[in-house]
Amino acid sequence: MTDDRGGEAPDDFELVIVSYRSRPQVEQLLAGLDPDLPVAVVDNAGGQDGVLDLVERRPAGRGLDGGGNGFAHAANLGALSSPYPVVVFLNPDARPTMEVLTSIVDDVRDDPGLASSAATPTGGDGRPELGVGGWEPSVPRALAHAVALHKLAPRAGLFARPEPHEQLEVDWTTGACMAVRTETFRALGGFDESYYVYNEDVSFGRTVRGHGLRQRLRTDLLVPHASGGSGAPSLEMMRLRGASMARYVRAGRGPAASRVISSALAAGYLVRVVEQRALRNPGRAAEHMSYVRGVMTGRAWVAGREVTAGG
């Protein structure tokens, strides 16, 4: 097969895309890529939008039913069933070029010590997004994020927002556009499926480091990203984001530190609630309040079903 540059298109990797009511985004994404590129789409919406019909029309496309059991489960389903040596996790609203895809694939194929290589998603303003990667949550980092110190000292908080081409070592990277060797991903146990969505990437980073491997964030490879192209309601997702963080720090930091981290984050977002209300932005204030409820209770629901455990 050939790519849009007139050369031989790669056939040694497969895209894995998790979709939740994201057919328009998936359709736009696939329209910009080589029609013969192997693609696995895992549908987490129970066939509501016909996204599997779309991918199964491709010569090397395959569709899987994720069962609505969260991103980590669906991503594992796609990656661990792949017959290709490398898979690239890709968000439906990401728009990488073939050059970006082949570059991150070459990274993991050529370096056995590299568990993954990720491109850097950018927002509508063309700047790298906050949270393209980050560092292991700790009390100092949580406090820095709570008081927005990361805006002045970008490496002090929880989440990275690098400049293009900035050399940056992070503890984890987002899976919005991330290549992994299938064999390595399987050996590491894949993503932790106890996380419905959010923090499975942070947890994967901890597993990678525990096995003496590395992750690479390619700040020279920028990928336009709509950031939130699924059909999930924002209030549900913000509460789930907070609950997932609370669950992660409980698992890794112990009761005392996890309480301090969760309380610091809750206090910081309560300040943001007040700010947004003062700015007459009730929608944004409600999102921040949902995060507070999630991080303090460790509980969240999707479509009326609880998908996290409190405690």
Tab-separated table of C-alpha atoms in Angstrom, residues 29-169:
chain	number	residue	atom	x	y	z
A	29	LEU	CA	-9.762	10.921	11.545
A	30	LEU	CA	-9.813	7.956	9.178
A	31	ALA	CA	-10.516	10.159	6.164
A	32	GLY	CA	-7.113	11.786	6.666
A	33	LEU	CA	-5.144	8.524	6.838
A	34	ASP	CA	-4.101	5.904	4.304
A	35	PRO	CA	-7.194	3.754	3.548
A	36	ASP	CA	-5.130	0.563	3.915
A	37	LEU	CA	-3.649	1.430	7.301
A	38	PRO	CA	-4.595	-1.239	9.871
A	39	VAL	CA	-7.138	0.142	12.336
A	40	ALA	CA	-8.990	-1.403	15.271
A	41	VAL	CA	-11.938	0.585	16.635
A	42	VAL	CA	-13.366	-0.491	19.983
A	43	ASP	CA	-16.929	0.737	20.448
A	44	ASN	CA	-17.906	1.525	24.040
A	45	ALA	CA	-21.383	2.824	23.150
A	46	GLY	CA	-23.108	-0.440	22.287
A	47	GLY	CA	-23.478	0.281	18.581
A	48	GLN	CA	-25.480	3.476	19.102
A	49	ASP	CA	-23.773	5.397	16.308
A	50	GLY	CA	-22.750	2.671	13.847
A	51	VAL	CA	-19.032	3.354	14.198
A	52	LEU	CA	-18.147	-0.323	13.687
A	53	ASP	CA	-19.830	-0.347	10.271
A	54	LEU	CA	-17.575	2.559	9.354
A	55	VAL	CA	-14.297	0.858	10.260
A	56	GLU	CA	-15.237	-2.566	8.932
A	57	ARG	CA	-15.533	-1.099	5.440
A	58	ARG	CA	-11.772	-0.538	5.478
A	59	PRO	CA	-9.592	-3.296	3.963
A	60	ALA	CA	-7.531	-3.618	7.177
A	61	GLY	CA	-10.164	-2.436	9.630
A	62	ARG	CA	-11.642	-4.417	12.466
A	63	GLY	CA	-14.302	-3.492	14.959
A	64	LEU	CA	-14.698	-4.710	18.526
A	65	ASP	CA	-17.413	-4.259	21.123
A	66	GLY	CA	-15.905	-2.773	24.266
A	67	GLY	CA	-18.977	-3.551	26.341
A	68	GLY	CA	-19.107	-0.087	27.885
A	69	ASN	CA	-16.573	-1.070	30.535
A	70	GLY	CA	-14.329	1.955	30.281
A	71	PHE	CA	-11.348	3.182	28.314
A	72	ALA	CA	-8.701	0.942	29.895
A	73	HIS	CA	-10.677	-2.240	29.211
A	74	ALA	CA	-11.443	-1.203	25.638
A	75	ALA	CA	-7.874	-0.137	24.881
A	76	ASN	CA	-6.556	-3.436	26.247
A	77	LEU	CA	-9.087	-5.344	24.162
A	78	GLY	CA	-7.855	-3.678	20.997
A	79	ALA	CA	-4.132	-3.821	21.746
A	80	LEU	CA	-3.882	-7.312	23.208
A	81	SER	CA	-5.801	-8.836	20.299
A	82	SER	CA	-3.671	-7.088	17.690
A	83	PRO	CA	-1.612	-9.292	15.357
A	84	TYR	CA	0.833	-6.418	14.743
A	85	PRO	CA	4.147	-5.913	16.604
A	86	VAL	CA	3.352	-2.286	17.463
A	87	VAL	CA	0.061	-0.554	18.239
A	88	VAL	CA	-0.672	3.158	18.411
A	89	PHE	CA	-3.372	4.300	20.820
A	90	LEU	CA	-5.165	7.218	19.240
A	91	ASN	CA	-8.017	9.400	20.484
A	92	PRO	CA	-10.878	9.890	18.003
A	93	ASP	CA	-10.332	13.657	18.098
A	94	ALA	CA	-6.569	13.523	17.450
A	95	ARG	CA	-5.299	14.361	13.952
A	96	PRO	CA	-1.767	12.989	13.481
A	97	THR	CA	0.020	12.833	10.149
A	98	MET	CA	1.551	9.620	8.870
A	99	GLU	CA	4.983	11.131	9.601
A	100	VAL	CA	4.049	11.483	13.282
A	101	LEU	CA	2.713	7.942	13.472
A	102	THR	CA	5.748	6.357	11.838
A	103	SER	CA	8.123	8.413	14.023
A	104	ILE	CA	6.703	7.195	17.343
A	105	VAL	CA	6.455	3.645	15.992
A	106	ASP	CA	10.130	3.767	14.974
A	107	ASP	CA	11.019	4.947	18.496
A	108	VAL	CA	9.626	1.892	20.265
A	109	ARG	CA	10.655	-0.536	17.551
A	110	ASP	CA	14.295	0.590	17.673
A	111	ASP	CA	14.761	0.990	21.461
A	112	PRO	CA	13.965	-2.067	23.620
A	113	GLY	CA	14.264	0.045	26.786
A	114	LEU	CA	11.445	2.306	25.644
A	115	ALA	CA	7.998	1.110	26.687
A	116	SER	CA	6.176	3.831	24.757
A	117	SER	CA	6.616	6.954	22.685
A	118	ALA	CA	3.937	9.642	22.594
A	119	ALA	CA	3.397	12.651	20.381
A	120	THR	CA	2.310	15.949	21.974
A	121	PRO	CA	-1.375	16.927	21.580
A	122	THR	CA	-2.113	20.593	20.936
A	123	GLY	CA	-5.266	22.622	21.542
A	124	GLY	CA	-7.133	25.010	19.316
A	125	ASP	CA	-4.504	27.688	19.856
A	126	GLY	CA	-1.770	25.402	18.546
A	127	ARG	CA	-0.041	25.186	21.934
A	128	PRO	CA	0.656	21.886	23.698
A	129	GLU	CA	-2.188	21.022	26.058
A	130	LEU	CA	-1.856	20.834	29.812
A	131	GLY	CA	-1.662	17.154	30.755
A	132	VAL	CA	0.147	15.697	27.727
A	133	GLY	CA	2.199	13.975	30.400
A	134	GLY	CA	3.146	14.614	33.969
A	135	TRP	CA	4.657	13.445	37.209
A	136	GLU	CA	3.781	11.093	40.023
A	137	PRO	CA	1.296	12.797	42.382
A	138	SER	CA	2.838	13.971	45.650
A	139	VAL	CA	1.845	16.417	48.364
A	140	PRO	CA	4.131	19.232	47.067
A	141	ARG	CA	2.952	18.758	43.492
A	142	ALA	CA	-0.717	18.661	44.516
A	143	LEU	CA	-0.301	21.852	46.525
A	144	ALA	CA	1.438	23.525	43.573
A	145	HIS	CA	-1.412	22.541	41.274
A	146	ALA	CA	-4.047	23.638	43.802
A	147	VAL	CA	-2.656	27.178	44.011
A	148	ALA	CA	-1.932	27.311	40.261
A	149	LEU	CA	1.819	27.575	40.859
A	150	HIS	CA	2.307	25.417	37.755
A	151	LYS	CA	1.436	28.483	35.670
A	152	LEU	CA	4.601	30.171	36.920
A	153	ALA	CA	6.724	27.055	37.427
A	154	PRO	CA	5.557	24.549	34.762
A	155	ARG	CA	7.503	21.626	36.208
A	156	ALA	CA	6.250	22.075	39.774
A	157	GLY	CA	2.744	20.661	39.454
A	158	LEU	CA	1.079	17.406	38.461
A	159	PHE	CA	0.638	17.945	34.739
A	160	ALA	CA	3.113	18.967	32.063
A	161	ARG	CA	2.523	21.618	29.439
A	162	PRO	CA	5.818	21.737	27.533
A	163	GLU	CA	6.912	24.130	24.868
A	164	PRO	CA	7.463	22.642	21.409
A	165	HIS	CA	10.885	20.937	21.204
A	166	GLU	CA	11.427	21.326	24.971
A	167	GLN	CA	13.471	18.507	26.469
A	168	LEU	CA	11.289	17.111	29.246
A	169	GLU	CA	11.445	13.984	31.370
